[in-house]
XYZ file of C-alpha atoms in Angstrom:
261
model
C 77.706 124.487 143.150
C 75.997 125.078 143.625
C 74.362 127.071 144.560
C 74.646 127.359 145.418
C 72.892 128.680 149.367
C 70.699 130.785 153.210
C 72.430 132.081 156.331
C 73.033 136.111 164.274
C 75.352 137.435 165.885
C 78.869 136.110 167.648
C 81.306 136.812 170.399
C 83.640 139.209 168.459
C 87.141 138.336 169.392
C 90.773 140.027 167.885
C 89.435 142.501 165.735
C 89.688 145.899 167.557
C 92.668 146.992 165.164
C 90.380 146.445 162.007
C 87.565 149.631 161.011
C 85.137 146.319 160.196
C 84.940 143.698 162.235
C 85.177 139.977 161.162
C 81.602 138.639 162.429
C 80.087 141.731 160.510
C 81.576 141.185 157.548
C 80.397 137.528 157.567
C 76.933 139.079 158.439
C 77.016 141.426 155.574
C 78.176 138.744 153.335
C 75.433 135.961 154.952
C 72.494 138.728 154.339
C 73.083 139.608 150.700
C 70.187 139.752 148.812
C 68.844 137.314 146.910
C 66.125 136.671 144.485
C 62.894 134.514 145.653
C 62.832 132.546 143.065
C 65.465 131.464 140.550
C 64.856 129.296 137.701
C 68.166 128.253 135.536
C 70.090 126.108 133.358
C 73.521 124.642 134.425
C 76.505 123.715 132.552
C 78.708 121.526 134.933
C 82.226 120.728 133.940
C 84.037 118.197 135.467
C 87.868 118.210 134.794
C 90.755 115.837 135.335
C 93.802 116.613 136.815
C 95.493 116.769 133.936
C 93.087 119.838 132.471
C 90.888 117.172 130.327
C 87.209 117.469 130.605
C 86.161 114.346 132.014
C 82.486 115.127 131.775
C 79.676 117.640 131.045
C 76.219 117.329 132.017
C 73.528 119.606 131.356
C 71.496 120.696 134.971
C 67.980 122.172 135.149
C 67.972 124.323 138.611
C 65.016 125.547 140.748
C 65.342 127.880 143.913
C 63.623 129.507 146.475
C 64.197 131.835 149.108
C 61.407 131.954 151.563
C 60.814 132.830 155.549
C 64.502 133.573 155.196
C 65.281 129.711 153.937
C 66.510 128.398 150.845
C 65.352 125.814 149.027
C 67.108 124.164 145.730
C 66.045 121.093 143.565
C 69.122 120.409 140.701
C 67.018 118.096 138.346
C 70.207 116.358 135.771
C 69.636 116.371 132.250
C 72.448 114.781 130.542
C 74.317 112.475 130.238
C 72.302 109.732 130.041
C 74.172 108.119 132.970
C 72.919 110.866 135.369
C 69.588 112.060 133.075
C 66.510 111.897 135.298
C 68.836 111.896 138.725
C 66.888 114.462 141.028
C 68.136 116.600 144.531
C 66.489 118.235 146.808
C 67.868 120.508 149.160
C 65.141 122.261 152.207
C 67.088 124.402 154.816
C 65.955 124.135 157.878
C 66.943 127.280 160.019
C 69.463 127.449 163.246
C 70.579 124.676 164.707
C 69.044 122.280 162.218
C 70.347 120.089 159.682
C 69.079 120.763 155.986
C 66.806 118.288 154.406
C 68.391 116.349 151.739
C 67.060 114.422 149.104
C 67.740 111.955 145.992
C 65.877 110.464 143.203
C 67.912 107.808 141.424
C 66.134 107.062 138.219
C 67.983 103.257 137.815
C 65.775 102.307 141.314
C 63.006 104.467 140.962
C 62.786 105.511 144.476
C 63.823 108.917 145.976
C 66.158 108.780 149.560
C 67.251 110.625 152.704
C 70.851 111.849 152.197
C 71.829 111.261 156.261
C 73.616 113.821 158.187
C 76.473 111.572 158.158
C 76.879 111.317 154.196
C 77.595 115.147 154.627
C 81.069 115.089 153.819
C 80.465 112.492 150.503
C 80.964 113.833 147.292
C 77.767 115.224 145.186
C 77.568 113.413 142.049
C 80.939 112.997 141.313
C 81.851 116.560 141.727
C 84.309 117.963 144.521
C 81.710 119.614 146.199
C 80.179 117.714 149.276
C 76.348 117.203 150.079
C 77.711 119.719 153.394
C 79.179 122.140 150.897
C 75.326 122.855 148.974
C 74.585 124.039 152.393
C 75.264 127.373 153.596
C 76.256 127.419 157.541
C 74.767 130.339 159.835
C 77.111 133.143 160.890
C 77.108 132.308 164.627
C 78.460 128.410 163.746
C 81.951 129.736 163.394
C 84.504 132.299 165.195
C 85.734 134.577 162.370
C 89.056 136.607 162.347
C 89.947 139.449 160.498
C 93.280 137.836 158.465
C 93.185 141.528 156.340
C 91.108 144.199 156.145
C 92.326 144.969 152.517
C 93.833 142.118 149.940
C 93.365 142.522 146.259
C 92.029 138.763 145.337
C 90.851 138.038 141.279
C 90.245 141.602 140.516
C 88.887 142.247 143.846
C 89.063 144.167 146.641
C 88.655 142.118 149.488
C 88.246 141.593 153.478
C 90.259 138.221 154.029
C 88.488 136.005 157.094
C 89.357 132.832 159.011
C 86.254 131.353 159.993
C 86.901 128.265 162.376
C 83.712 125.688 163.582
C 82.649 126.438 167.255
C 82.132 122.862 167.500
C 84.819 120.823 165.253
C 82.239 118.034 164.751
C 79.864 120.158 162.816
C 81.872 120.739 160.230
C 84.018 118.366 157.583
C 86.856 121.475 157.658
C 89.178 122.438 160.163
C 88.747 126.226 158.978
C 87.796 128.417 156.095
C 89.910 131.667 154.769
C 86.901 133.701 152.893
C 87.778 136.294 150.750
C 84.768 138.816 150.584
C 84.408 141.551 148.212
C 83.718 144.782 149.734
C 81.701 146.485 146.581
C 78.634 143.112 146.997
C 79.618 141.396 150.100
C 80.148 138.394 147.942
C 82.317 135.711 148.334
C 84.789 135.614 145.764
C 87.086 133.194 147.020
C 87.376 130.473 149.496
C 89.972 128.191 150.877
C 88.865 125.090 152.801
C 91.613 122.965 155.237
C 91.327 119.437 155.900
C 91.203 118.508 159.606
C 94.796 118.255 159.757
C 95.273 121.908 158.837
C 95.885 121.511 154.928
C 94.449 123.020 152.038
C 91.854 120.677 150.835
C 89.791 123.015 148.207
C 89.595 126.280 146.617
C 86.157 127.632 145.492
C 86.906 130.761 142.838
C 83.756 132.755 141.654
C 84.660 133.411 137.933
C 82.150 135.635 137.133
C 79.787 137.936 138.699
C 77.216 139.490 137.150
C 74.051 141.919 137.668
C 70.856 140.114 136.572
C 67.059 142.130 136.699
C 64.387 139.709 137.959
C 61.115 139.871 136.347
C 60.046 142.501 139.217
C 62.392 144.930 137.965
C 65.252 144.409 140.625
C 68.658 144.295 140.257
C 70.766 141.335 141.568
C 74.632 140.436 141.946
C 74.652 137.094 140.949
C 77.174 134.310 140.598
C 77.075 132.978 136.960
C 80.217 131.379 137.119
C 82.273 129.216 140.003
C 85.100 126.988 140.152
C 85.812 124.488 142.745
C 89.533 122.520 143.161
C 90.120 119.407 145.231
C 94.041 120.723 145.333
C 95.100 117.581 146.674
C 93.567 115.438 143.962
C 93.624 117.490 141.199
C 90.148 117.247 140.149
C 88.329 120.153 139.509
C 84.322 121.209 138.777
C 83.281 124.177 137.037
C 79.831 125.244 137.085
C 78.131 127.647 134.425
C 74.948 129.093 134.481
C 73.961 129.232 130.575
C 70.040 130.690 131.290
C 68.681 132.425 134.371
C 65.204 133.973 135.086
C 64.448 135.530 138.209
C 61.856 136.340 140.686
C 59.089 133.653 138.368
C 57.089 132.455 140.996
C 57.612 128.867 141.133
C 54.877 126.660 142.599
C 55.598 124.927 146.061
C 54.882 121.597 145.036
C 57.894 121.817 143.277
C 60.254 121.803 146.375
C 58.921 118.986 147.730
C 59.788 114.702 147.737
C 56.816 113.919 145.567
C 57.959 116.076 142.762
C 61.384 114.662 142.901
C 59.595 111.038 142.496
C 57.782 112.517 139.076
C 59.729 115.418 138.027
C 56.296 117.324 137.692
């Protein structure tokens, strides 16, 4: 949810009849600012098909943004059938797969998440171990779809954004709908490989946060994500949030997620 996620240049192709072209936009939207170090508490919903809440658990979230990469550790809380479950997420820069990691409480020992799990579902929810990640501009060819669409209460530049290399990616395409006040992504469609809509990630709420530093962020408090062709839905709500706390670097690293301290 995530959380979300880090982010160059591309071949711009189509977009001479648009003021803004499609590859900046993503840029723009990649580069957004971000706090170095987040500290929060999640509220994660997931919901039947039907509307009924099938489960909530209770998520204690770490991040860091350093040398221009992210790092995340999601540390679950409750339930008791997930309490104690830790993740670990280290990107890695261009060209490189992110670091994954799991502690599973019931065997005591923490794992790899392989490249090839990518496309599994995290913890139940309808986002993917690939979808925690955040892909670099210059993976994709974006189009400009519209240069102006009024999406959720936003104003909006609309953008296809297709893998350069198919394999790379568990989508055939993505339509991104980017706000043009924060460069934020406020809505994103995801197709299966066979061109049809798999998943729609809505961001609910967006909200301007001071870090500890004084700064002022745009940040996404709350974000919805729909497997339309199940049904099943997640909602994740950030409930607390402190920013820019330095948090030490042990704590984005395997051995903490063996201990949790």
């Amino acid at each position: 949810m995530k959380k979300i996620v880090a982010f160059a240049a591309a071949l711009v192709a189509g977009c001479s009849a648009f003021a803004i072209d499609a590859v900046t936009v993503m840029t723009q939207a990649h580069d957004v600012e971000k706090p170095a170090f987040t500290m929060s508490k999640v509220k994660m919903d997931l919901i039947e098909k039907n509307g009924v809440l099938q489960e909530s658990r209770v998520v204690t979230e770490y991040g860091r943004e350093k040398d221009d990469l992210s790092s995340i550790v999601m540390i679950f809380n409750s339930p008791a059938s997930v309490k104690d479950t830790r993740f670990l997420m280290l990107e890695n820069g261009p060209g490189k797969d992110d670091d994954k990691f799991i502690y599973l409480p019931s065997l005591k020992t923490t794992r790899r998440i392989a490249a090839s799990e990518g496309s599994k579902s995290f913890m139940g929810t309808d986002a993917s171990y690939d979808d925690l990640s955040t892909r670099e501009v210059d993976e994709d060819e974006h189009e400009m779809i519209s240069e102006k669409e009024e999406k959720n209460g936003y104003t909006c530049w609309v953008v296809k954004s297709t893998p350069k290399d198919p394999k790379s990616s568990q989508y055939q395409y993505r339509i991104n709908y980017i706000d043009q006040e924060t460069n934020y992504p406020v809505y994103t469609e995801m197709y299966d490989k066979k061109g049809k809509l798999w998943k729609t990630l809505t961001l609910e709420k967006l909200e301007k946060r001071s870090g500890e530093t004084g700064k002022i962020y745009d940040m996404p408090i709350q974000e919805y994500m729909k497997n339309v062709q199940t049904g099943h839905s997640t909602r994740i709500t950030i409930v607390q949030l402190k920013l820019d706390s330095e948090i030490p670097d042990r704590v984005f690293t395997s051995s903490f997620l063996n201990t949790g301290k």
